[in-house]
mmCIF file of C-alpha atoms in Angstrom:
data_model
loop_
_atom_site.group_PDB
_atom_site.id
_atom_site.type_symbol
_atom_site.label_atom_id
_atom_site.label_comp_id
_atom_site.label_asym_id
_atom_site.label_seq_id
_atom_site.Cartn_x
_atom_site.Cartn_y
_atom_site.Cartn_z
ATOM 1 C CA MET A 662 8.240 -8.132 -27.759
ATOM 2 C CA VAL A 663 11.191 -8.682 -25.428
ATOM 3 C CA MET A 664 11.789 -4.935 -25.642
ATOM 4 C CA VAL A 665 8.114 -4.255 -24.883
ATOM 5 C CA GLU A 666 8.135 -6.494 -21.815
ATOM 6 C CA SER A 667 11.282 -4.756 -20.569
ATOM 7 C CA PHE A 668 9.624 -1.366 -20.986
ATOM 8 C CA ASP A 669 6.503 -2.597 -19.190
ATOM 9 C CA ALA A 670 8.535 -3.946 -16.285
ATOM 10 C CA GLY A 671 10.346 -0.629 -16.017
ATOM 11 C CA LEU A 672 6.999 1.195 -16.124
ATOM 12 C CA THR A 673 5.515 -0.802 -13.254
ATOM 13 C CA THR A 674 8.640 -0.197 -11.171
ATOM 14 C CA MET A 675 8.763 3.559 -11.838
ATOM 15 C CA SER A 676 5.024 4.001 -11.333
ATOM 16 C CA LYS A 677 5.286 2.240 -7.970
ATOM 17 C CA ALA A 678 8.011 4.710 -6.969
ATOM 18 C CA ALA A 679 5.822 7.655 -8.074
ATOM 19 C CA PHE A 680 2.813 6.338 -6.164
ATOM 20 C CA SER A 681 4.975 5.920 -3.081
ATOM 21 C CA GLU A 682 5.646 9.673 -3.269
ATOM 22 C CA GLY A 683 1.899 10.297 -3.081
ATOM 23 C CA MET A 684 0.984 10.696 -6.751
ATOM 24 C CA SER A 685 -2.562 9.700 -7.722
ATOM 25 C CA HIS A 686 -2.666 6.824 -10.170
ATOM 26 C CA PHE A 687 -5.783 8.333 -11.765
ATOM 27 C CA VAL A 688 -3.879 11.522 -12.614
ATOM 28 C CA PHE A 689 -0.861 9.487 -13.688
ATOM 29 C CA VAL A 690 -2.901 7.678 -16.349
ATOM 30 C CA VAL A 691 -4.387 10.949 -17.649
ATOM 31 C CA TYR A 692 -1.045 12.725 -18.055
ATOM 32 C CA SER A 693 0.597 9.664 -19.598
ATOM 33 C CA ASN A 694 -2.074 9.085 -22.242
ATOM 34 C CA ALA A 695 -2.395 12.808 -22.995
ATOM 35 C CA ILE A 696 1.302 13.106 -23.809
ATOM 36 C CA ALA A 697 1.183 9.918 -25.879
ATOM 37 C CA THR A 698 -1.803 11.280 -27.812
ATOM 38 C CA LEU A 699 0.049 14.506 -28.610
ATOM 39 C CA ILE A 700 2.813 12.390 -30.147
ATOM 40 C CA LEU A 701 0.753 9.728 -31.907
ATOM 41 C CA LEU A 702 -2.160 11.672 -33.383
ATOM 42 C CA PRO A 703 -0.082 14.038 -35.580
ATOM 43 C CA SER A 704 2.239 11.163 -36.495
ATOM 44 C CA SER A 705 -0.640 8.979 -37.692
ATOM 45 C CA PHE A 706 -1.985 11.701 -39.997
ATOM 46 C CA LEU A 707 1.528 12.511 -41.225
ATOM 47 C CA PHE A 708 2.722 9.000 -42.041
ATOM 48 C CA HIS A 709 -0.601 7.525 -43.222
ATOM 49 C CA ARG A 710 -2.263 10.507 -44.853
ATOM 50 C CA THR A 711 -2.458 8.727 -48.235
ATOM 51 C CA THR A 712 -2.723 5.054 -47.226
ATOM 52 C CA ARG A 713 -5.075 5.334 -44.263
ATOM 53 C CA PRO A 714 -8.587 3.972 -44.936
ATOM 54 C CA PRO A 715 -11.434 6.420 -44.307
ATOM 55 C CA LEU A 716 -12.706 6.810 -40.758
ATOM 56 C CA THR A 717 -16.370 6.020 -40.144
ATOM 57 C CA PHE A 718 -18.634 6.602 -37.166
ATOM 58 C CA SER A 719 -18.907 2.876 -36.452
ATOM 59 C CA LEU A 720 -15.121 2.582 -36.534
ATOM 60 C CA LEU A 721 -14.740 5.463 -34.073
ATOM 61 C CA CYS A 722 -17.233 3.722 -31.796
ATOM 62 C CA LYS A 723 -15.059 0.601 -31.914
ATOM 63 C CA PHE A 724 -12.017 2.705 -31.017
ATOM 64 C CA PHE A 725 -13.960 4.215 -28.105
ATOM 65 C CA LEU A 726 -14.922 0.801 -26.724
ATOM 66 C CA LEU A 727 -11.400 -0.484 -27.281
ATOM 67 C CA SER A 728 -10.023 2.435 -25.254
ATOM 68 C CA LEU A 729 -12.575 1.828 -22.514
ATOM 69 C CA ILE A 730 -11.382 -1.751 -22.110
ATOM 70 C CA GLY A 731 -7.692 -1.460 -22.951
ATOM 71 C CA ILE A 732 -6.844 1.855 -21.267
ATOM 72 C CA THR A 733 -9.496 3.143 -18.861
ATOM 73 C CA VAL A 734 -10.244 -0.167 -17.166
ATOM 74 C CA MET A 735 -6.948 -1.956 -17.747
ATOM 75 C CA GLN A 736 -4.475 0.785 -16.836
ATOM 76 C CA ASN A 737 -6.376 2.028 -13.799
ATOM 77 C CA CYS A 738 -6.721 -1.523 -12.503
ATOM 78 C CA VAL A 739 -3.035 -2.208 -13.157
ATOM 79 C CA PHE A 740 -1.778 0.852 -11.306
ATOM 80 C CA THR A 741 -4.303 0.387 -8.491
ATOM 81 C CA GLY A 742 -3.188 -3.218 -8.089
ATOM 82 C CA ILE A 743 0.494 -2.282 -8.131
ATOM 83 C CA ASN A 744 -0.179 0.472 -5.602
ATOM 84 C CA TYR A 745 -1.734 -2.084 -3.248
ATOM 85 C CA SER A 746 0.862 -4.803 -3.869
ATOM 86 C CA SER A 747 4.121 -4.733 -5.862
ATOM 87 C CA PRO A 748 5.451 -4.698 -9.460
ATOM 88 C CA THR A 749 6.472 -8.343 -9.085
ATOM 89 C CA LEU A 750 2.891 -9.357 -8.365
ATOM 90 C CA GLY A 751 1.767 -7.227 -11.302
ATOM 91 C CA SER A 752 4.068 -9.053 -13.708
ATOM 92 C CA ALA A 753 3.144 -12.456 -12.282
ATOM 93 C CA MET A 754 -0.580 -11.798 -12.610
ATOM 94 C CA SER A 755 -0.126 -10.598 -16.196
ATOM 95 C CA ASN A 756 0.496 -14.229 -17.112
ATOM 96 C CA LEU A 757 -3.239 -14.750 -16.776
ATOM 97 C CA VAL A 758 -3.591 -12.933 -20.115
ATOM 98 C CA PRO A 759 -2.976 -16.046 -22.296
ATOM 99 C CA ALA A 760 -5.289 -18.102 -20.099
ATOM 100 C CA PHE A 761 -8.065 -15.536 -20.406
ATOM 101 C CA THR A 762 -7.387 -15.275 -24.135
ATOM 102 C CA PHE A 763 -7.864 -19.025 -24.536
ATOM 103 C CA LEU A 764 -11.106 -18.980 -22.542
ATOM 104 C CA LEU A 765 -12.447 -16.067 -24.588
ATOM 105 C CA ALA A 766 -11.506 -17.829 -27.823
ATOM 106 C CA VAL A 767 -13.417 -20.936 -26.717
ATOM 107 C CA PHE A 768 -16.410 -18.859 -25.606
ATOM 108 C CA PHE A 769 -16.617 -17.031 -28.935
ATOM 109 C CA ARG A 770 -15.922 -20.269 -30.850
ATOM 110 C CA MET A 771 -12.650 -18.991 -32.193
ATOM 111 C CA GLU A 772 -10.840 -22.007 -30.702
ATOM 112 C CA LYS A 773 -11.793 -25.625 -31.469
ATOM 113 C CA VAL A 774 -12.349 -27.818 -28.409
ATOM 114 C CA ASP A 775 -12.113 -31.605 -28.726
ATOM 115 C CA PHE A 776 -11.880 -33.255 -25.304
ATOM 116 C CA ARG A 777 -10.644 -36.489 -26.899
ATOM 117 C CA SER A 778 -7.568 -34.728 -28.275
ATOM 118 C CA SER A 779 -4.444 -34.766 -26.119
ATOM 119 C CA ARG A 780 -3.547 -31.255 -27.279
ATOM 120 C CA CYS A 781 -6.933 -29.937 -26.174
ATOM 121 C CA GLN A 782 -6.502 -31.622 -22.791
ATOM 122 C CA VAL A 783 -3.086 -30.001 -22.378
ATOM 123 C CA LYS A 784 -4.506 -26.571 -23.244
ATOM 124 C CA ILE A 785 -7.318 -26.926 -20.718
ATOM 125 C CA MET A 786 -4.995 -28.212 -17.989
ATOM 126 C CA GLY A 787 -2.480 -25.467 -18.759
ATOM 127 C CA THR A 788 -5.189 -22.839 -18.416
ATOM 128 C CA LEU A 789 -6.290 -24.231 -15.051
ATOM 129 C CA VAL A 790 -2.675 -24.438 -13.865
ATOM 130 C CA SER A 791 -2.046 -20.800 -14.818
ATOM 131 C CA ILE A 792 -5.104 -19.672 -12.886
ATOM 132 C CA SER A 793 -3.989 -21.760 -9.897
ATOM 133 C CA GLY A 794 -0.574 -20.111 -10.009
ATOM 134 C CA ALA A 795 -2.157 -16.682 -9.986
ATOM 135 C CA LEU A 796 -4.188 -17.656 -6.923
ATOM 136 C CA ILE A 797 -1.000 -18.807 -5.186
ATOM 137 C CA VAL A 798 0.710 -15.485 -5.877
ATOM 138 C CA THR A 799 -2.328 -13.576 -4.654
ATOM 139 C CA LEU A 800 -3.312 -15.550 -1.562
ATOM 140 C CA TYR A 801 0.062 -16.788 -0.311
ATOM 141 C CA LYS A 802 2.957 -14.428 0.224
ATOM 142 C CA GLY A 803 5.150 -16.595 2.443
ATOM 143 C CA PRO A 804 8.544 -15.846 3.955
ATOM 144 C CA THR A 805 11.058 -13.580 2.292
ATOM 145 C CA ILE A 806 13.727 -15.188 0.139
ATOM 146 C CA GLY A 807 17.310 -14.384 1.074
ATOM 147 C CA SER A 808 16.553 -13.026 4.538
ATOM 148 C CA LEU A 809 19.074 -14.033 7.171
ATOM 149 C CA PRO A 810 17.885 -15.275 10.551
ATOM 150 C CA VAL A 811 18.498 -12.717 13.260
ATOM 151 C CA GLN A 812 19.368 -13.697 16.804
ATOM 152 C CA SER A 813 16.456 -12.444 18.851
ATOM 153 C CA PRO A 814 16.617 -11.585 22.555
ATOM 154 C CA PRO A 815 14.666 -13.679 25.038
ATOM 155 C CA ILE A 816 10.960 -13.080 24.746
ATOM 156 C CA SER A 817 9.211 -11.979 27.873
ATOM 157 C CA SER A 818 5.695 -12.929 28.770
ATOM 158 C CA GLU A 819 4.450 -9.490 27.708
ATOM 159 C CA ASP A 820 5.961 -9.940 24.223
ATOM 160 C CA SER A 821 4.815 -13.514 23.652
ATOM 161 C CA PHE A 822 1.802 -12.304 21.661
ATOM 162 C CA PRO A 823 1.717 -9.544 19.029
ATOM 163 C CA SER A 824 0.204 -6.284 20.064
ATOM 164 C CA GLN A 825 -3.163 -5.193 18.762
ATOM 165 C CA SER A 826 -1.627 -2.544 16.497
ATOM 166 C CA SER A 827 0.919 -4.927 14.967
ATOM 167 C CA LEU A 828 -1.766 -7.542 14.360
ATOM 168 C CA PHE A 829 -3.938 -4.917 12.659
ATOM 169 C CA ASN A 830 -1.015 -3.907 10.407
ATOM 170 C CA MET A 831 -0.404 -7.533 9.429
ATOM 171 C CA LEU A 832 -4.057 -8.049 8.506
ATOM 172 C CA ALA A 833 -4.111 -4.757 6.570
ATOM 173 C CA THR A 834 -1.024 -5.777 4.579
ATOM 174 C CA GLU A 835 -2.510 -9.157 3.652
ATOM 175 C CA SER A 836 -5.845 -7.604 2.657
ATOM 176 C CA ASN A 837 -4.067 -5.030 0.477
ATOM 177 C CA TRP A 838 -2.111 -7.839 -1.208
ATOM 178 C CA ILE A 839 -5.319 -9.744 -1.996
ATOM 179 C CA LEU A 840 -7.104 -6.588 -3.167
ATOM 180 C CA GLY A 841 -4.158 -5.736 -5.394
ATOM 181 C CA GLY A 842 -4.257 -9.210 -6.899
ATOM 182 C CA LEU A 843 -7.961 -8.817 -7.655
ATOM 183 C CA PHE A 844 -7.395 -5.535 -9.500
ATOM 184 C CA LEU A 845 -4.513 -7.076 -11.448
ATOM 185 C CA ALA A 846 -6.651 -10.066 -12.436
ATOM 186 C CA ILE A 847 -9.315 -7.694 -13.810
ATOM 187 C CA ALA A 848 -6.577 -5.862 -15.705
ATOM 188 C CA SER A 849 -5.361 -9.138 -17.243
ATOM 189 C CA LEU A 850 -8.875 -9.971 -18.410
ATOM 190 C CA SER A 851 -9.241 -6.481 -19.893
ATOM 191 C CA LEU A 852 -5.915 -6.810 -21.708
ATOM 192 C CA ALA A 853 -6.927 -10.174 -23.172
ATOM 193 C CA ILE A 854 -10.186 -8.680 -24.454
ATOM 194 C CA SER A 855 -8.287 -5.706 -25.846
ATOM 195 C CA ASN A 856 -5.758 -7.843 -27.729
ATOM 196 C CA VAL A 857 -8.458 -10.005 -29.292
ATOM 197 C CA SER A 858 -10.466 -6.890 -30.212
ATOM 198 C CA GLN A 859 -7.430 -5.266 -31.823
ATOM 199 C CA ALA A 860 -6.898 -8.339 -33.984
ATOM 200 C CA ALA A 861 -10.525 -8.171 -35.112
ATOM 201 C CA ILE A 862 -10.356 -4.439 -35.883
ATOM 202 C CA LEU A 863 -7.110 -4.823 -37.814
ATOM 203 C CA LYS A 864 -8.796 -7.186 -40.265
ATOM 204 C CA GLY A 865 -11.046 -4.386 -41.488
ATOM 205 C CA TYR A 866 -8.797 -1.410 -40.757
ATOM 206 C CA PRO A 867 -5.103 -2.318 -41.212
ATOM 207 C CA SER A 868 -3.607 0.973 -40.007
ATOM 208 C CA GLU A 869 -1.779 0.278 -36.769
ATOM 209 C CA LEU A 870 -0.629 3.815 -35.972
ATOM 210 C CA THR A 871 -4.100 5.296 -36.477
ATOM 211 C CA ILE A 872 -5.661 2.719 -34.168
ATOM 212 C CA VAL A 873 -3.080 3.411 -31.462
ATOM 213 C CA ALA A 874 -3.550 7.182 -31.836
ATOM 214 C CA PHE A 875 -7.334 7.073 -31.345
ATOM 215 C CA PHE A 876 -6.823 4.376 -28.718
ATOM 216 C CA ASN A 877 -4.856 6.876 -26.623
ATOM 217 C CA LEU A 878 -7.096 9.843 -27.537
ATOM 218 C CA PHE A 879 -10.312 8.254 -26.325
ATOM 219 C CA GLY A 880 -8.471 6.764 -23.367
ATOM 220 C CA THR A 881 -7.323 10.238 -22.344
ATOM 221 C CA ILE A 882 -10.872 11.599 -22.528
ATOM 222 C CA GLN A 883 -12.319 8.703 -20.526
ATOM 223 C CA CYS A 884 -9.577 8.733 -17.886
ATOM 224 C CA THR A 885 -9.908 12.511 -17.491
ATOM 225 C CA ALA A 886 -13.606 12.145 -16.683
ATOM 226 C CA LEU A 887 -12.841 9.345 -14.236
ATOM 227 C CA SER A 888 -10.034 11.298 -12.567
ATOM 228 C CA LEU A 889 -12.148 14.448 -12.187
ATOM 229 C CA PHE A 890 -14.687 12.342 -10.309
ATOM 230 C CA ALA A 891 -12.170 10.351 -8.242
ATOM 231 C CA GLU A 892 -10.071 13.393 -7.280
ATOM 232 C CA ARG A 893 -12.909 15.937 -7.106
ATOM 233 C CA ASN A 894 -11.992 16.904 -3.526
ATOM 234 C CA ASN A 895 -8.248 16.959 -4.059
ATOM 235 C CA ARG A 896 -7.044 19.643 -6.457
ATOM 236 C CA ASP A 897 -3.456 19.135 -5.344
ATOM 237 C CA ALA A 898 -3.528 15.685 -6.974
ATOM 238 C CA TRP A 899 -3.141 17.359 -10.379
ATOM 239 C CA LYS A 900 0.141 19.005 -9.430
ATOM 240 C CA LEU A 901 3.096 17.264 -11.055
ATOM 241 C CA SER A 902 6.350 17.387 -9.093
ATOM 242 C CA PRO A 903 9.569 17.720 -11.150
ATOM 243 C CA ASP A 904 11.078 14.536 -9.736
ATOM 244 C CA ILE A 905 10.218 10.844 -10.036
ATOM 245 C CA GLU A 906 6.601 11.798 -10.793
ATOM 246 C CA LEU A 907 7.480 13.755 -13.935
ATOM 247 C CA ILE A 908 10.066 11.185 -15.018
ATOM 248 C CA SER A 909 7.645 8.284 -14.615
ATOM 249 C CA VAL A 910 4.882 10.103 -16.527
ATOM 250 C CA ILE A 911 7.184 10.882 -19.461
ATOM 251 C CA TYR A 912 8.545 7.331 -19.427
ATOM 252 C CA SER A 913 5.004 5.921 -19.419
ATOM 253 C CA ALA A 914 3.927 8.189 -22.284
ATOM 254 C CA VAL A 915 6.915 7.529 -24.557
ATOM 255 C CA PHE A 916 7.827 3.911 -23.843
ATOM 256 C CA GLY A 917 4.417 2.715 -22.706
ATOM 257 C CA GLY A 918 1.874 4.681 -24.711
ATOM 258 C CA VAL A 919 3.866 5.221 -27.917
ATOM 259 C CA VAL A 920 6.556 2.562 -28.341
ATOM 260 C CA SER A 921 4.996 -0.421 -26.541
ATOM 261 C CA TYR A 922 1.486 0.005 -27.937
ATOM 262 C CA SER A 923 2.788 0.590 -31.473
ATOM 263 C CA VAL A 924 5.079 -2.445 -31.424
ATOM 264 C CA GLN A 925 2.449 -4.605 -29.780
ATOM 265 C CA ILE A 926 -0.318 -3.853 -32.275
ATOM 266 C CA TRP A 927 2.169 -4.317 -35.138
ATOM 267 C CA CYS A 928 3.021 -7.774 -33.745
ATOM 268 C CA ILE A 929 -0.688 -8.570 -33.338
ATOM 269 C CA HIS A 930 -1.216 -7.610 -36.988
ATOM 270 C CA LYS A 931 1.706 -9.721 -38.212
ATOM 271 C CA LYS A 932 1.593 -12.756 -35.903
ATOM 272 C CA GLY A 933 -1.656 -12.580 -33.920
ATOM 273 C CA PRO A 934 -2.527 -11.991 -30.249
ATOM 274 C CA VAL A 935 -1.199 -15.394 -29.127
ATOM 275 C CA PHE A 936 2.300 -14.457 -30.267
ATOM 276 C CA VAL A 937 2.131 -11.306 -28.146
ATOM 277 C CA ALA A 938 0.929 -13.257 -25.099
ATOM 278 C CA MET A 939 3.842 -15.718 -25.385
ATOM 279 C CA PHE A 940 6.277 -13.136 -24.016
ATOM 280 C CA LYS A 941 4.410 -12.292 -20.811
ATOM 281 C CA PRO A 942 6.431 -14.671 -18.556
ATOM 282 C CA ILE A 943 9.602 -12.704 -19.345
ATOM 283 C CA SER A 944 8.228 -9.744 -17.421
ATOM 284 C CA ILE A 945 8.290 -11.722 -14.158
ATOM 285 C CA ALA A 946 12.061 -11.966 -13.993
ATOM 286 C CA ILE A 947 12.541 -8.412 -15.296
ATOM 287 C CA ALA A 948 10.084 -6.853 -12.833
ATOM 288 C CA ALA A 949 11.515 -8.806 -9.911
ATOM 289 C CA LEU A 950 15.037 -7.690 -10.802
ATOM 290 C CA PHE A 951 13.994 -4.043 -11.212
ATOM 291 C CA SER A 952 12.054 -4.074 -7.935
ATOM 292 C CA VAL A 953 14.987 -5.475 -5.982
ATOM 293 C CA ILE A 954 17.505 -3.071 -7.547
ATOM 294 C CA PHE A 955 15.540 0.183 -7.668
ATOM 295 C CA LEU A 956 12.839 -0.180 -5.005
ATOM 296 C CA GLY A 957 14.597 -2.363 -2.465
ATOM 297 C CA ASP A 958 11.762 -4.929 -2.570
ATOM 298 C CA THR A 959 12.277 -8.505 -1.456
ATOM 299 C CA LEU A 960 11.095 -11.691 -3.136
ATOM 300 C CA SER A 961 8.664 -13.920 -1.258
ATOM 301 C CA VAL A 962 8.278 -17.665 -1.555
ATOM 302 C CA GLY A 963 4.650 -17.349 -2.662
ATOM 303 C CA SER A 964 5.534 -15.044 -5.547
ATOM 304 C CA VAL A 965 8.257 -17.379 -6.841
ATOM 305 C CA ILE A 966 6.179 -20.575 -6.515
ATOM 306 C CA GLY A 967 3.115 -18.968 -8.071
ATOM 307 C CA ALA A 968 5.122 -17.478 -10.941
ATOM 308 C CA ILE A 969 6.683 -20.875 -11.716
ATOM 309 C CA VAL A 970 3.261 -22.540 -11.723
ATOM 310 C CA ILE A 971 1.869 -19.835 -14.016
ATOM 311 C CA VAL A 972 4.759 -20.201 -16.471
ATOM 312 C CA VAL A 973 4.432 -24.004 -16.539
ATOM 313 C CA GLY A 974 0.727 -23.826 -17.277
ATOM 314 C CA PHE A 975 1.198 -21.039 -19.798
ATOM 315 C CA TYR A 976 3.823 -22.846 -21.829
ATOM 316 C CA GLY A 977 1.661 -25.957 -21.761
ATOM 317 C CA VAL A 978 -1.028 -23.979 -23.586
ATOM 318 C CA ILE A 979 1.506 -22.494 -26.017
ATOM 319 C CA TRP A 980 3.041 -25.916 -26.731
ATOM 320 C CA ALA A 981 -0.370 -27.407 -27.502
ATOM 321 C CA GLN A 982 -1.270 -24.519 -29.796
ATOM 322 C CA SER A 983 2.058 -24.615 -31.636
ATOM 323 C CA THR A 984 1.878 -28.379 -32.252
ATOM 324 C CA GLU A 985 -1.726 -27.995 -33.387
ATOM 325 C CA VAL A 986 -0.784 -25.344 -35.937
ATOM 326 C CA GLU A 987 2.211 -27.384 -37.084
ATOM 327 C CA ASN A 988 0.104 -30.504 -37.592
ATOM 328 C CA GLU A 989 -2.557 -28.542 -39.453
ATOM 329 C CA SER A 990 0.073 -27.060 -41.767
ATOM 330 C CA HIS A 991 1.229 -30.593 -42.610
ATOM 331 C CA GLY A 992 -2.314 -31.868 -43.061
ATOM 332 C CA VAL A 993 -2.306 -33.987 -39.902
ATOM 333 C CA ASP A 994 -5.576 -34.187 -37.943
ATOM 334 C CA ARG A 995 -6.809 -31.212 -39.909
ATOM 335 C CA LEU A 996 -10.265 -30.037 -38.964
ATOM 336 C CA PRO A 997 -12.544 -28.066 -41.241
ATOM 337 C CA SER A 998 -12.154 -24.363 -40.654
ATOM 338 C CA SER A 999 -13.867 -21.256 -41.915
ATOM 339 C CA SER A 1000 -10.506 -19.632 -42.629
ATOM 340 C CA ASP A 1001 -7.097 -21.150 -43.241
ATOM 341 C CA ILE A 1002 -3.832 -19.848 -41.882
ATOM 342 C CA THR A 1003 -1.972 -17.798 -44.465
ATOM 343 C CA PRO A 1004 1.837 -17.751 -44.331
ATOM 344 C CA LEU A 1005 3.313 -14.364 -43.530
ATOM 345 C CA LEU A 1006 5.404 -14.291 -46.713
ATOM 346 C CA GLN A 1007 2.385 -15.035 -48.878
ATOM 347 C CA THR A 1008 0.465 -12.237 -47.135
ATOM 348 C CA HIS A 1009 3.159 -9.733 -48.093
ATOM 349 C CA MET A 1010 3.251 -11.009 -51.659
ATOM 350 C CA VAL A 1011 -0.508 -10.605 -52.013
ATOM 351 C CA ALA A 1012 -0.362 -7.136 -50.467
#
């Protein structure tokens, strides 16, 4: 999962560079998923031709809906948000995924809520803190970190107020930052739904590579239809330049669509969606480092403060969940449950 978060941080940085060159993020998603499908679909039939459970129409419908949430909505919102803001904001907002996952688990009664329990109180407070941190990152940019004060010449009366054009540019930048944060928040919610859905599908269809293959296949079809509508008046958007655009598309297909998705769904199958969400805070530092090195971006006070608040709230939720599982495994404060947790070793022995 550390490797996956590193790949994701690199993807957000490279995609930002490609978008800065004028590439359409709609077309980017189509090309990326199409290449990943060409790799994954033959591989799934080759490696699981004898062990793969039969495909049914209802299962294909689940794959279609999973692609709609986890690729079409999530990826387009991610790249739109990054295009409006920065990769650092994208990584910071991704820490909403565990908070959304917790809320979804409570809504669907997959998570027990006892307001008298201290662990439950910590989980609720951690969720609220994470959401507050995301709002800080989105709504407050603040001064740049590491910028040196520059000796300015005396200000004349004509320059005492910003011009109309400069004021308009400042307002446009702030509005883009907020709009980008909104798209990234929607992407985080979509990713949380996708992770929980993958865990549910894996219970009845334990073939990770097949799920990822159809995940990308249906995502390619859906994103192609969306891109044809969004870029219907711009045929040049489909032209792929042999520079950072081509490199970023190949990187996204191989390390994002093939490697990251395959490792992630394997980890969801083995350890659950919460384990996958635990590693999201790592992407903040990685994305910030990549943005400063490769894109020349600067860190703002709002991004750092908000990211710290998100991480604190997030690890509060993780701590409460881990202590809850540990106490249940030792028979402490055990609540009746419809299904008990099975150790990983015992699962392999049964299989």
